[in-house]
mmCIF file of C-alpha atoms in Angstrom:
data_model
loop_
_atom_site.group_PDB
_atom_site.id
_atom_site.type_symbol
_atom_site.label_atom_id
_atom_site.label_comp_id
_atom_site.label_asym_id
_atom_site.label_seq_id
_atom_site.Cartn_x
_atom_site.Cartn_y
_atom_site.Cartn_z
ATOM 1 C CA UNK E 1 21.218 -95.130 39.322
ATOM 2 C CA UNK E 2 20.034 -92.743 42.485
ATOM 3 C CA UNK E 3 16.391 -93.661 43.804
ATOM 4 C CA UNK E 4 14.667 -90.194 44.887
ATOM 5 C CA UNK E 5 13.207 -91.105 48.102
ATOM 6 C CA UNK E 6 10.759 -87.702 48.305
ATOM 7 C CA UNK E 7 9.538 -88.806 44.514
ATOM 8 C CA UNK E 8 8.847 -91.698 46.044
ATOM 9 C CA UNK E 9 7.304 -90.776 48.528
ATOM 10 C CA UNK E 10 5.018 -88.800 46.600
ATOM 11 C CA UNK E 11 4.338 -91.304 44.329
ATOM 12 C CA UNK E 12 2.483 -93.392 47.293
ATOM 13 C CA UNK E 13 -0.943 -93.653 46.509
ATOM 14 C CA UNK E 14 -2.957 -92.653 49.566
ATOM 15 C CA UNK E 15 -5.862 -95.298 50.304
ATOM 16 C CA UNK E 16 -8.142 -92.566 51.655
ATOM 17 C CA UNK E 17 -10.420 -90.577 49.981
ATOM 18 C CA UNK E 18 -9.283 -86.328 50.333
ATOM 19 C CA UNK E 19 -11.181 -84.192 52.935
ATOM 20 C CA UNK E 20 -11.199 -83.768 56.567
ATOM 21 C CA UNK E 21 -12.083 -87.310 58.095
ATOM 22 C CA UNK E 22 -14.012 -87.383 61.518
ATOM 23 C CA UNK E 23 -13.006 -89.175 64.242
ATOM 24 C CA UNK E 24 -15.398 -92.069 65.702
ATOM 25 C CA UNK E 25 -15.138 -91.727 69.649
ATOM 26 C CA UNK E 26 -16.444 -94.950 70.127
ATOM 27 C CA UNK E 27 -14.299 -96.900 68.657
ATOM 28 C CA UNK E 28 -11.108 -94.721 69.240
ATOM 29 C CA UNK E 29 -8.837 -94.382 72.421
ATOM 30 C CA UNK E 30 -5.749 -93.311 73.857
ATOM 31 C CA UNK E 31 -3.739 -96.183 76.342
ATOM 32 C CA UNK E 32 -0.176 -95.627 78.198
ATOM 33 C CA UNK E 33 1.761 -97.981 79.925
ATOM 34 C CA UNK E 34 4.127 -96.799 82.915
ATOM 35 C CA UNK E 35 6.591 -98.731 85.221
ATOM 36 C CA UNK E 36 5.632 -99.058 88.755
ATOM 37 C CA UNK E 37 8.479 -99.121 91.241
ATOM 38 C CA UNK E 38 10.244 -100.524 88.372
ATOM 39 C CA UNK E 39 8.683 -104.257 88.994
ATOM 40 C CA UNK E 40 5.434 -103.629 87.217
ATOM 41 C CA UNK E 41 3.240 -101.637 84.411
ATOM 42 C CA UNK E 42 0.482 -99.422 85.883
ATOM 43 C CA UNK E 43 -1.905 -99.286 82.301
ATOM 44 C CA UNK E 44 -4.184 -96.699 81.628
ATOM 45 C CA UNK E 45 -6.625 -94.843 79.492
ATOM 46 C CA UNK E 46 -7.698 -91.149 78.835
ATOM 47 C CA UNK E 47 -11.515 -91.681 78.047
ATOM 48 C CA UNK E 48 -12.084 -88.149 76.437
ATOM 49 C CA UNK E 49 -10.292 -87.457 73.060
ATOM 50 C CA UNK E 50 -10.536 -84.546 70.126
ATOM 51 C CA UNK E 51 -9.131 -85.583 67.098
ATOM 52 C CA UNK E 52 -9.057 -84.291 63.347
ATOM 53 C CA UNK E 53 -7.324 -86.443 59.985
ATOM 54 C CA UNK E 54 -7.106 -83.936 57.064
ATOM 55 C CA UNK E 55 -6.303 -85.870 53.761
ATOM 56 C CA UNK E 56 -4.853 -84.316 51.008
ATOM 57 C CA UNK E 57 -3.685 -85.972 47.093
ATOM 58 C CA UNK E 58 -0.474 -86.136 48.622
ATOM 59 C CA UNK E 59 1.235 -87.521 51.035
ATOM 60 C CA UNK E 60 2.438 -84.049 52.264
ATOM 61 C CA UNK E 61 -0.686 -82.757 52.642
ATOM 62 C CA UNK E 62 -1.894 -85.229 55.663
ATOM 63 C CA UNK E 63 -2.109 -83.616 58.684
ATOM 64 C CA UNK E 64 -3.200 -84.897 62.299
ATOM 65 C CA UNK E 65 -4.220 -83.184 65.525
ATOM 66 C CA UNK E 66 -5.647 -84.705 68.565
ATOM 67 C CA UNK E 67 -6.246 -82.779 71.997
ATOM 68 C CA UNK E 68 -6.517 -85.207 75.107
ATOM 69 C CA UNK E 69 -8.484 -83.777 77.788
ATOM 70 C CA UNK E 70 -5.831 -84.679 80.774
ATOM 71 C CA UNK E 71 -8.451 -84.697 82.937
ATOM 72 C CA UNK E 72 -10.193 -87.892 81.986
ATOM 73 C CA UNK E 73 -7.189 -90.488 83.161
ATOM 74 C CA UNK E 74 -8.522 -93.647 84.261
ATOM 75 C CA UNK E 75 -6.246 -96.464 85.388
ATOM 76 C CA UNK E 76 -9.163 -98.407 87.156
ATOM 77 C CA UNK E 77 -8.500 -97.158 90.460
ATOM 78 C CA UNK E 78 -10.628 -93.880 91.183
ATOM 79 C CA UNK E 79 -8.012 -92.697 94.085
ATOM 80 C CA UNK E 80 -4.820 -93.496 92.593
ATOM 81 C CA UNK E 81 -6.827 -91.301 89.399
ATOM 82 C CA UNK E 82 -7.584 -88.154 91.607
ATOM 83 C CA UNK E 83 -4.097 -88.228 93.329
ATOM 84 C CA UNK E 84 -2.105 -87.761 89.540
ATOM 85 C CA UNK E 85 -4.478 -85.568 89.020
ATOM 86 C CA UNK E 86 -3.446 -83.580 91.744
ATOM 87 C CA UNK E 87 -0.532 -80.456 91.899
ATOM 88 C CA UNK E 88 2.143 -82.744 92.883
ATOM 89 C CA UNK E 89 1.994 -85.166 90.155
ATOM 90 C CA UNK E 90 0.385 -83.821 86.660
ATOM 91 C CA UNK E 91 -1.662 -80.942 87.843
ATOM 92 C CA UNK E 92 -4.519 -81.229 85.555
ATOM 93 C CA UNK E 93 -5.055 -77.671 86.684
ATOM 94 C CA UNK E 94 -1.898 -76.308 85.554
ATOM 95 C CA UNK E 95 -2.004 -78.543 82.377
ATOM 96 C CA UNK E 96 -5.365 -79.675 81.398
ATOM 97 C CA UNK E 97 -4.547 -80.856 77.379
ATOM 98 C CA UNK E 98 -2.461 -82.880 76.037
ATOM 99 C CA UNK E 99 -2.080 -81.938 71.925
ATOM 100 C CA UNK E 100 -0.378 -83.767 69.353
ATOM 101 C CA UNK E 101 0.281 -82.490 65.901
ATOM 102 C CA UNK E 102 1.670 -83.974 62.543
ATOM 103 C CA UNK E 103 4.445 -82.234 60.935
ATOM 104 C CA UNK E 104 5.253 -85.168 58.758
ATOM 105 C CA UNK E 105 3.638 -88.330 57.516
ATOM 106 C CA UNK E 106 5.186 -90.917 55.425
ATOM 107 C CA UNK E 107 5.559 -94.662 54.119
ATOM 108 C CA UNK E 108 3.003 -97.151 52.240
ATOM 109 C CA UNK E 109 0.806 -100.249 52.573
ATOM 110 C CA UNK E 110 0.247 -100.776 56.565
ATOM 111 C CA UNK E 111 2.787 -99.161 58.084
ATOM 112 C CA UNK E 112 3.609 -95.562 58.439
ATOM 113 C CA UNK E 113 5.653 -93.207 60.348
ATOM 114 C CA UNK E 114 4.179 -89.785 61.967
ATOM 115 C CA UNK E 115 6.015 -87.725 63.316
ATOM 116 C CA UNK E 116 4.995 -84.402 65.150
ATOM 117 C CA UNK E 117 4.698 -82.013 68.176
ATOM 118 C CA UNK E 118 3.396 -83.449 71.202
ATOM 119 C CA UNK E 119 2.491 -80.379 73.836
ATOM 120 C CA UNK E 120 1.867 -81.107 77.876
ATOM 121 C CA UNK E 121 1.297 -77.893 79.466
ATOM 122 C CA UNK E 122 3.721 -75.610 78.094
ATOM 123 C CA UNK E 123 6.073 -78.170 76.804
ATOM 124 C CA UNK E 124 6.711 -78.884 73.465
ATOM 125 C CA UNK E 125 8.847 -81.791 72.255
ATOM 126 C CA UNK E 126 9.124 -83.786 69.136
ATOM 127 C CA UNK E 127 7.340 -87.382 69.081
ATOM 128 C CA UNK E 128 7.404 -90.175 66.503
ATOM 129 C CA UNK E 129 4.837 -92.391 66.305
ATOM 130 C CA UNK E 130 4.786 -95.659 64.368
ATOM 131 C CA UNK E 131 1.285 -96.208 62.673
ATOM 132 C CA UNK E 132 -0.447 -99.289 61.197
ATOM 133 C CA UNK E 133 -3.489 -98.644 58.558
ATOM 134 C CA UNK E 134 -5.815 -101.409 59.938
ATOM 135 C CA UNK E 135 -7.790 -100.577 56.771
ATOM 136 C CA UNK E 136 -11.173 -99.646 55.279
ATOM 137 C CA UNK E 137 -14.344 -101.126 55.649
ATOM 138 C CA UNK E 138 -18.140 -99.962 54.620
ATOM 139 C CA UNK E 139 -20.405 -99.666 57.501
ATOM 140 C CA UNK E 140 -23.666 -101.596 56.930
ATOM 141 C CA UNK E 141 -25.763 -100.134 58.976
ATOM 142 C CA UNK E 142 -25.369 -96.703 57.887
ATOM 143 C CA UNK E 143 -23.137 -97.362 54.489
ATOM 144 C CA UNK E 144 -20.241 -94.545 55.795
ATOM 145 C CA UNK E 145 -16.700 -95.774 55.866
ATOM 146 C CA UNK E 146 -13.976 -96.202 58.267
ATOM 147 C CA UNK E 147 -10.452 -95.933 58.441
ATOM 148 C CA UNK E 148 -8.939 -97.715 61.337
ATOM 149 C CA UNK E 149 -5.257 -96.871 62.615
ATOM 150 C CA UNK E 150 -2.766 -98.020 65.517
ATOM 151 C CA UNK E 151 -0.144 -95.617 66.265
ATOM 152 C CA UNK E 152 2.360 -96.292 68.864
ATOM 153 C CA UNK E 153 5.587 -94.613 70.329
ATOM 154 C CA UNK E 154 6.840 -93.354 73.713
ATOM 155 C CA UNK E 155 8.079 -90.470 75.696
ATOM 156 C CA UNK E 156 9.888 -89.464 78.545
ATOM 157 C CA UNK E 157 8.725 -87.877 81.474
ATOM 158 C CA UNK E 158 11.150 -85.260 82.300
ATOM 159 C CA UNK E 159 11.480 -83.806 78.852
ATOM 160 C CA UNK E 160 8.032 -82.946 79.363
ATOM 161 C CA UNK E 161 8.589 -81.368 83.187
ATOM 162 C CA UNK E 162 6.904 -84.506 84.322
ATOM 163 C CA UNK E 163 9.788 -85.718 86.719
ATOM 164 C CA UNK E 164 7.635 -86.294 89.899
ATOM 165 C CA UNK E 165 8.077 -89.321 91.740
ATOM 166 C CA UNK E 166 11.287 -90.446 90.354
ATOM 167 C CA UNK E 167 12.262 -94.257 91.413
ATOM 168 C CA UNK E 168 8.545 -94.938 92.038
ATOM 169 C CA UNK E 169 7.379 -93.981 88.328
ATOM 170 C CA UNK E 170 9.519 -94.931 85.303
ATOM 171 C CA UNK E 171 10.907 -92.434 83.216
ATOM 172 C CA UNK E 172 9.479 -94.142 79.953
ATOM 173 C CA UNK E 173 5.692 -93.768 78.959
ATOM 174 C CA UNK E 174 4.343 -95.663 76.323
ATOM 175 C CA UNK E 175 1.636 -94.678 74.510
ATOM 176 C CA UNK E 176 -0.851 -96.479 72.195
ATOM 177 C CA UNK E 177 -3.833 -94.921 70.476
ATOM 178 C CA UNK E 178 -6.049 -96.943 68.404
ATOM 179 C CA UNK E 179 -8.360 -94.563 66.269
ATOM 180 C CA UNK E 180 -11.041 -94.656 63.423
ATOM 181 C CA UNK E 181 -11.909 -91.834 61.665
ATOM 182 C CA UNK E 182 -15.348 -91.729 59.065
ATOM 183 C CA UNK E 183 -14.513 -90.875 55.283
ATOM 184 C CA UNK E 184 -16.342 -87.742 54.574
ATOM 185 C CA UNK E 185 -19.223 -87.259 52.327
ATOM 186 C CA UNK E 186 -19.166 -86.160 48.858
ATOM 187 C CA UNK E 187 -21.202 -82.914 47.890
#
């Protein structure tokens, strides 16, 4: 017997409710991790994010996009911040955004797989991302809901035109973005 894996997939049963699901800045971020001279990891934090979760009935119809304003790097030292923000290294100037969009979304229970367009200045490349549903919970305060999410992955530099400083900044970035996003309201 053959096991469809796109009936399947369909046949998930999404754990949030349809509609476009806003995202919580305070309680969301976006973290990288970079090699330093190839000893060490320089960590980091972009501290102003966009982001919009569109849920559909199905599977297929979940869609992510999340603009990173480039900008807003902070890796806890204020001049080692303004010098990759300068035209040697990213150029903030040249490439202010970061954007990430969902092409595909799939698996069940806590842990998914996105995967999607990541743009940095004019580059496009494909990025995976490996997500964990954290869950649901009811707000007391206020009685909205929350989703919460991890989604992890990684990218290369160069592919993105990035290649500055070779041998004193690794290659690899890794990138972890921990998000919540509010149910919307009915009616």
């Amino acid at each position: 017997m053959t096991h469809d894996t796109t009936t399947a997939a369909s046949a998930t049963a999404l754990p949030l409710a349809p509609g476009n699901w806003a995202l919580d800045p305070f309680h969301s971020s976006v973290n990288f991790t970079v090699r330093h001279l190839g000893i060490a990891k320089v960590r980091g934090r972009f501290e102003r994010l966009e982001a919009e979760l569109y849920v559909g009935e199905r599977v297929e119809d979940v869609r992510i996009s999340a603009t990173v304003d480039l900008a807003s790097i902070d890796t806890g030292n204020a001049d080692r911040d303004a010098h990759v923000r300068a035209s040697d290294l990213l150029d903030v100037e040249k490439r202010p955004t970061m954007t990430y969009r969902s092409t595909r979304v799939s698996g069940a229970g806590e842990d998914w797989t996105m995967e999607g367009e990541l743009t940095i200045g004019e580059v496009t490349r494909p990025v995976t991302l490996a997500v964990e549903f954290g869950g649901l919970v009811d707000v007391p305060m206020d009685g909205s809901r929350h989703a919460g999410f991890e989604a992890t992955g990684e990218i290369r530099r160069s592919e993105f035109g990035l290649d500055f400083a070779p041998g004193l900044l690794g290659e690899v970035v890794k990138i972890q973005l921990d998000m919540q996003f509010v149910e919307p309201k009915n009616g």
